[in-house]
CSV table of C-alpha atoms in Angstrom, one decimal:
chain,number,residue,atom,x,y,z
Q,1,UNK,CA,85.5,170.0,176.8
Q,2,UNK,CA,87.0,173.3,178.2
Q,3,UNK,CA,84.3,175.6,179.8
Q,4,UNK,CA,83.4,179.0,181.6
Q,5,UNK,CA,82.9,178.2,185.2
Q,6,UNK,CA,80.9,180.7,187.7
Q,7,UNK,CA,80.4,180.7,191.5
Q,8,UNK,CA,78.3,180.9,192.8
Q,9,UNK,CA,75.7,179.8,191.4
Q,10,UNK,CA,73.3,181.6,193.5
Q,11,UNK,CA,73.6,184.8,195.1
Q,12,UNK,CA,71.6,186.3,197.9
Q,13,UNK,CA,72.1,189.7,199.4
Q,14,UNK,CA,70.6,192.8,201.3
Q,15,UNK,CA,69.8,196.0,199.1
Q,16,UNK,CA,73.1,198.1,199.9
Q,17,UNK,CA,75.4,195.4,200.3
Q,18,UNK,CA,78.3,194.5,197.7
Q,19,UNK,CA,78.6,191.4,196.1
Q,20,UNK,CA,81.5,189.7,194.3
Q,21,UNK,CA,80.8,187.5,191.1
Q,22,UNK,CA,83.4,185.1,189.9
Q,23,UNK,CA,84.1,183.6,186.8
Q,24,UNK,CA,87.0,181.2,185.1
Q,25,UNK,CA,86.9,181.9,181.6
Q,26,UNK,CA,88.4,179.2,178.9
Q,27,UNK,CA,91.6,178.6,179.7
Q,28,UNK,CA,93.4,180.1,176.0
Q,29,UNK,CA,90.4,182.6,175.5
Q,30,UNK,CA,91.8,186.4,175.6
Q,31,UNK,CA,88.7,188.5,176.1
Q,32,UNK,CA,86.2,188.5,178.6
Q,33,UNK,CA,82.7,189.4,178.9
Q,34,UNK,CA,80.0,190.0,181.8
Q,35,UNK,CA,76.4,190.1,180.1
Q,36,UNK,CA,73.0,189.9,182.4
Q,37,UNK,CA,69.7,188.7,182.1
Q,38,UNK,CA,66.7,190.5,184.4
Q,39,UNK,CA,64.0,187.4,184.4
Q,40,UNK,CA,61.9,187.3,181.2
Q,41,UNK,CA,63.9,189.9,179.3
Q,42,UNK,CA,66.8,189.9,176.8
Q,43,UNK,CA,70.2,189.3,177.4
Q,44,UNK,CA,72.0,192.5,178.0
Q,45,UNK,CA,75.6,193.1,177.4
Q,46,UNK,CA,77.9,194.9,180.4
Q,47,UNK,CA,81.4,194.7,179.5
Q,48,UNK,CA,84.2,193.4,177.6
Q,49,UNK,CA,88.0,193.1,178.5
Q,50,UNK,CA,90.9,192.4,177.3
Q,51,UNK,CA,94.7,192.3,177.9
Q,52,UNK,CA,93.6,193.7,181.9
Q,53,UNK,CA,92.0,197.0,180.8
Q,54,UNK,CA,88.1,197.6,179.8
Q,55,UNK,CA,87.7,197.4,175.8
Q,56,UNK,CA,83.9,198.4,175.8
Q,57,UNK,CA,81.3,198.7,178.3
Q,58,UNK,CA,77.4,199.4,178.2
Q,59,UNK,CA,75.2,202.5,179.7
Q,60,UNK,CA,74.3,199.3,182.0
Q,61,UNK,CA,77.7,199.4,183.3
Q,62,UNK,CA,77.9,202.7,185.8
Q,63,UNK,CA,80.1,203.9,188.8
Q,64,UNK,CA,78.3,200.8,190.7
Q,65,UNK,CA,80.2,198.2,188.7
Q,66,UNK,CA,83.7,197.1,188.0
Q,67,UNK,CA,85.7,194.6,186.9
Q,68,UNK,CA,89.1,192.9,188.0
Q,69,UNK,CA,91.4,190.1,186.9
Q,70,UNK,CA,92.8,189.5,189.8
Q,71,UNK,CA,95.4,186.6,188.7
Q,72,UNK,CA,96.1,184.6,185.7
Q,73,UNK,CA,92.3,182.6,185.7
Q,74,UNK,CA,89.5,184.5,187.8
Q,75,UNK,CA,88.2,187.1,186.5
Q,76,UNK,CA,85.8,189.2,188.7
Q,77,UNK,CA,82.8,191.4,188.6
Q,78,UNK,CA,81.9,193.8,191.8
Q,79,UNK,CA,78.2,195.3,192.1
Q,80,UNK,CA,79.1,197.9,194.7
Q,81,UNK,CA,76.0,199.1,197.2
Q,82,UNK,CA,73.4,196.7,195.0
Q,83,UNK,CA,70.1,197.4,194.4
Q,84,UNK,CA,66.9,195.6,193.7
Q,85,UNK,CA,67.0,196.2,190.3
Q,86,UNK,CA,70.6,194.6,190.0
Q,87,UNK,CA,68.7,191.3,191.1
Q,88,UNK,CA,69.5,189.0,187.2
Q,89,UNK,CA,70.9,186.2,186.1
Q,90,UNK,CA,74.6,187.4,185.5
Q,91,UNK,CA,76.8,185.7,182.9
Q,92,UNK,CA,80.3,185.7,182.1
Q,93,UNK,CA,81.4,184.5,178.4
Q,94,UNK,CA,85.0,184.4,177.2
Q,95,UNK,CA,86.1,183.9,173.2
Q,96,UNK,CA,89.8,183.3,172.0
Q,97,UNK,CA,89.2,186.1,168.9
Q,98,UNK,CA,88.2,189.6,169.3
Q,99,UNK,CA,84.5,190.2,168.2
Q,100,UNK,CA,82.6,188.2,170.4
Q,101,UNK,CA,83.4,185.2,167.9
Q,102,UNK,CA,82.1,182.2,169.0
Q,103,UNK,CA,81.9,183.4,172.6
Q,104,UNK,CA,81.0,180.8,175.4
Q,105,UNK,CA,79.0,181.6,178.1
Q,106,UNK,CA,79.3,180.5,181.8
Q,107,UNK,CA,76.5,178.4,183.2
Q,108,UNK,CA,75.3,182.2,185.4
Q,109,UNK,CA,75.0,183.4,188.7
Q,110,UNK,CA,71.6,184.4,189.6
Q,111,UNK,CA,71.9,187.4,191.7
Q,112,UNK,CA,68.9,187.9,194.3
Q,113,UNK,CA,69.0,191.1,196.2
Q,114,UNK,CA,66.9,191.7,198.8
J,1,UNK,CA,69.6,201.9,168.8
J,2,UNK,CA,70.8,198.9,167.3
J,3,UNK,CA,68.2,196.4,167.5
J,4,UNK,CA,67.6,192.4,167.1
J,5,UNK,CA,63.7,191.6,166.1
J,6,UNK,CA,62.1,188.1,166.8
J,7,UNK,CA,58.7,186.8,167.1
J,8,UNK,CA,58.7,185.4,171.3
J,9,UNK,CA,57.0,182.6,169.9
J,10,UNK,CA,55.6,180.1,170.8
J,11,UNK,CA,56.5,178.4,167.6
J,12,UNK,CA,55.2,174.8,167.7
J,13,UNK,CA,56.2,172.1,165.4
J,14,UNK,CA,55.4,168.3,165.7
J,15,UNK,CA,58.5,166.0,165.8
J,16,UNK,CA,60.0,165.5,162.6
J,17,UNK,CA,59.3,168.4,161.1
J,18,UNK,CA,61.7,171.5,160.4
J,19,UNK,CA,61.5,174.3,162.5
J,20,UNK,CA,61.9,177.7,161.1
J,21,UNK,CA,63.4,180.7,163.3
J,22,UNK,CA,63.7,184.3,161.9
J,23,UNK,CA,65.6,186.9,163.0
J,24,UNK,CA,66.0,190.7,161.6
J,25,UNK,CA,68.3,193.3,162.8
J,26,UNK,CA,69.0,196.8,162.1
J,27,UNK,CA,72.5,197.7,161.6
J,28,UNK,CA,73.8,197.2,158.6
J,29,UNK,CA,77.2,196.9,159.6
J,30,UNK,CA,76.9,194.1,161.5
J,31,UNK,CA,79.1,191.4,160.7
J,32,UNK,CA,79.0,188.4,162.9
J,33,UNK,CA,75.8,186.0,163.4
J,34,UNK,CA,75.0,183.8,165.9
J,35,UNK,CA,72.2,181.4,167.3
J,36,UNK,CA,71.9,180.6,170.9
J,37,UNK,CA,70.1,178.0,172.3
J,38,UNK,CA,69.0,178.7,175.9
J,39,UNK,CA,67.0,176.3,177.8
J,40,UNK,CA,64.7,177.5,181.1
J,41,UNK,CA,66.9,178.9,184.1
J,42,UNK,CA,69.6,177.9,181.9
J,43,UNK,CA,72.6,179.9,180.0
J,44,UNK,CA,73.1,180.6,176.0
J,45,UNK,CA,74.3,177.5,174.3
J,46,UNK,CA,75.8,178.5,171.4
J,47,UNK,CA,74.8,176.5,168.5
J,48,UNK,CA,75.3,178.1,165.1
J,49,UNK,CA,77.3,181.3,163.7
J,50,UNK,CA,77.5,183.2,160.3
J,51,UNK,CA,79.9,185.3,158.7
J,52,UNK,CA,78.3,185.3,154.9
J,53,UNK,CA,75.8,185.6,152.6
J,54,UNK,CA,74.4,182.0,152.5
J,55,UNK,CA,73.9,178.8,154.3
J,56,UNK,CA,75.2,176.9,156.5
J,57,UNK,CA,75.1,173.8,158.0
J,58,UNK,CA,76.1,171.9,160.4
J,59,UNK,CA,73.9,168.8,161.4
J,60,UNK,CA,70.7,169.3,162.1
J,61,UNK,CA,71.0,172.7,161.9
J,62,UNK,CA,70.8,175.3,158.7
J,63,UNK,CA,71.8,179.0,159.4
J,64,UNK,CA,70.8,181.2,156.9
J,65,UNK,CA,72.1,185.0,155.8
J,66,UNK,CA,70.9,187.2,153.7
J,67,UNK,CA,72.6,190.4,155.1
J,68,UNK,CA,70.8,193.1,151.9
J,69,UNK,CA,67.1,192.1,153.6
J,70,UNK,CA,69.5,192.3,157.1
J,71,UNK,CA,67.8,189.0,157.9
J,72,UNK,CA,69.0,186.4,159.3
J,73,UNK,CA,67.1,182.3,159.9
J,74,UNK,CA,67.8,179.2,161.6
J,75,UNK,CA,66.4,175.4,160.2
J,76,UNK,CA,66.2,172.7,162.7
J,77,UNK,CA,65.6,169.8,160.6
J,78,UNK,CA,64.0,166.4,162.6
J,79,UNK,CA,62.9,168.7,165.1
J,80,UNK,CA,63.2,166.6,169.0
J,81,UNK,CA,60.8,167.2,171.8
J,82,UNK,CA,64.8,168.0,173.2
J,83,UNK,CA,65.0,171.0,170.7
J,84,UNK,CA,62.5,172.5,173.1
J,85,UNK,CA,63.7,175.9,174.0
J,86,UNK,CA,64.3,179.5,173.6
J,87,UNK,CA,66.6,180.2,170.9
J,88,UNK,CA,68.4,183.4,170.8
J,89,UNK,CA,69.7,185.4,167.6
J,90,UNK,CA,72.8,187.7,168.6
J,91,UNK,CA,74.7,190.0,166.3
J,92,UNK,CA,77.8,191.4,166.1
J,93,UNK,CA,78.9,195.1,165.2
J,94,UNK,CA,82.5,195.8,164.7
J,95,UNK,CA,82.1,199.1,164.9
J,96,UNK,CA,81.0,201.1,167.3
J,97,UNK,CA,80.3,199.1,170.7
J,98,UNK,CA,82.1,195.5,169.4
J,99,UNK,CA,79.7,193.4,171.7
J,100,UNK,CA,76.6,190.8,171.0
J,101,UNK,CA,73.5,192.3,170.4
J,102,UNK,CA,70.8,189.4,171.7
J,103,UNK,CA,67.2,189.7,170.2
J,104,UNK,CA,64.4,188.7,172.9
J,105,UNK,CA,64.3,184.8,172.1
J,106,UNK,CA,61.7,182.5,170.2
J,107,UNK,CA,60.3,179.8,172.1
J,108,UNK,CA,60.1,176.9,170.3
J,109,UNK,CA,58.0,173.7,171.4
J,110,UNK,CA,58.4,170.4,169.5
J,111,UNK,CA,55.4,168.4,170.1
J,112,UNK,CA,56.1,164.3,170.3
């Protein structure tokens, strides 16, 4: 069964530093998502994309963020100079139909930052 | 602020039994429905979603929408001690910001 892949799985890094989250959405899906979970709270949307440009993006998702589709499968989101705050579970969903329809989620990288 | 209500739970049921989640939101012109199962440390599972007025079914699982009361409900029938989890209501706005609203979670328990 075709699935959203994300490395790593784990994430540790110093307050400051940048860190780069990868994700392999579903092969035929079109749009993209990054959604994060601080421990013991809701999930939390970031950002959406489609055909290479932003569609939507959250209050969450300031200056410090961005997002990249570097080739034909990866697609990448950068937490520039992180913070402690940033430290979540980080999830990256894809669906085949715009609207968040039946959107699958990646199994998460849980981003620690120290 | 668009916003997706549910009780955190814990909502514990004895195997068997149907389990009853509830979810209400607040925009009205949200269009898309959607259960999530997410287990501890784990990511959303999606399980169920809803388009219209109604029930649906598939297996074990019921979703139920009743968009004038803006309310939305999942039935696990059988519950199984495996059923054990937080399960997440999410709802989708096409207008406006066209992503998932999640509400907090209900943790349900199924006791063997």
């Amino acid at each position: 069964e075709p699935e959203v892949t994300q490395t790593p799985s784990h994430q540790v890094t110093q307050m400051g530093q940048e860190v780069i989250l990868r994700c392999v959405p579903i092969s035929n899906h079109l749009y993209f998502y990054w959604y994060r979970q601080i421990l013991g709270q809701k999930v939390e949307f970031l950002v959406s994309f489609y055909n290479n440009e932003i569609s939507e993006k959250s209050e969450i998702f300031d200056d410090q963020f961005s997002v990249e589709r570097p080739d034909g499968s990866n697609f990448t989101l950068k937490i520039r100079s992180t913070k402690l705050e940033d430290s979540a579970m980080y999830f990256c969903a894809s669906s085949a139909w715009e609207g968040n329809t039946e959107a699958f989620f990646g199994q998460g990288t849980r981003l620690t930052v120290v | 602020q668009k916003e997706v209500e549910q009780n955190s739970g814990p909502l514990s049921v004895p195997e068997g039994a149907i389990a009853s989640l509830n979810c209400t939101y607040s925009d009205r012109g949200s269009q898309s429905f959607f259960w999530y199962r997410q287990y501890s440390g784990k990511s959303p599972e999606l399980i169920m979603f809803i388009y219209s007025n109604g029930d649906k079914e598939d297996g074990r699982f019921t979703a139920q929408l009743n968009k004038a009361s803006q309310y939305v409900s999942l039935l696990i029938r059988d519950s199984q001690p495996s059923d054990s989890a937080t399960y997440l209501c999410a709802v989708y706005q096409d207008t406006g910001r066209r992503a998932l609203t999640f509400g907090s979670g209900t943790r349900l328990q199924v006791q063997p």
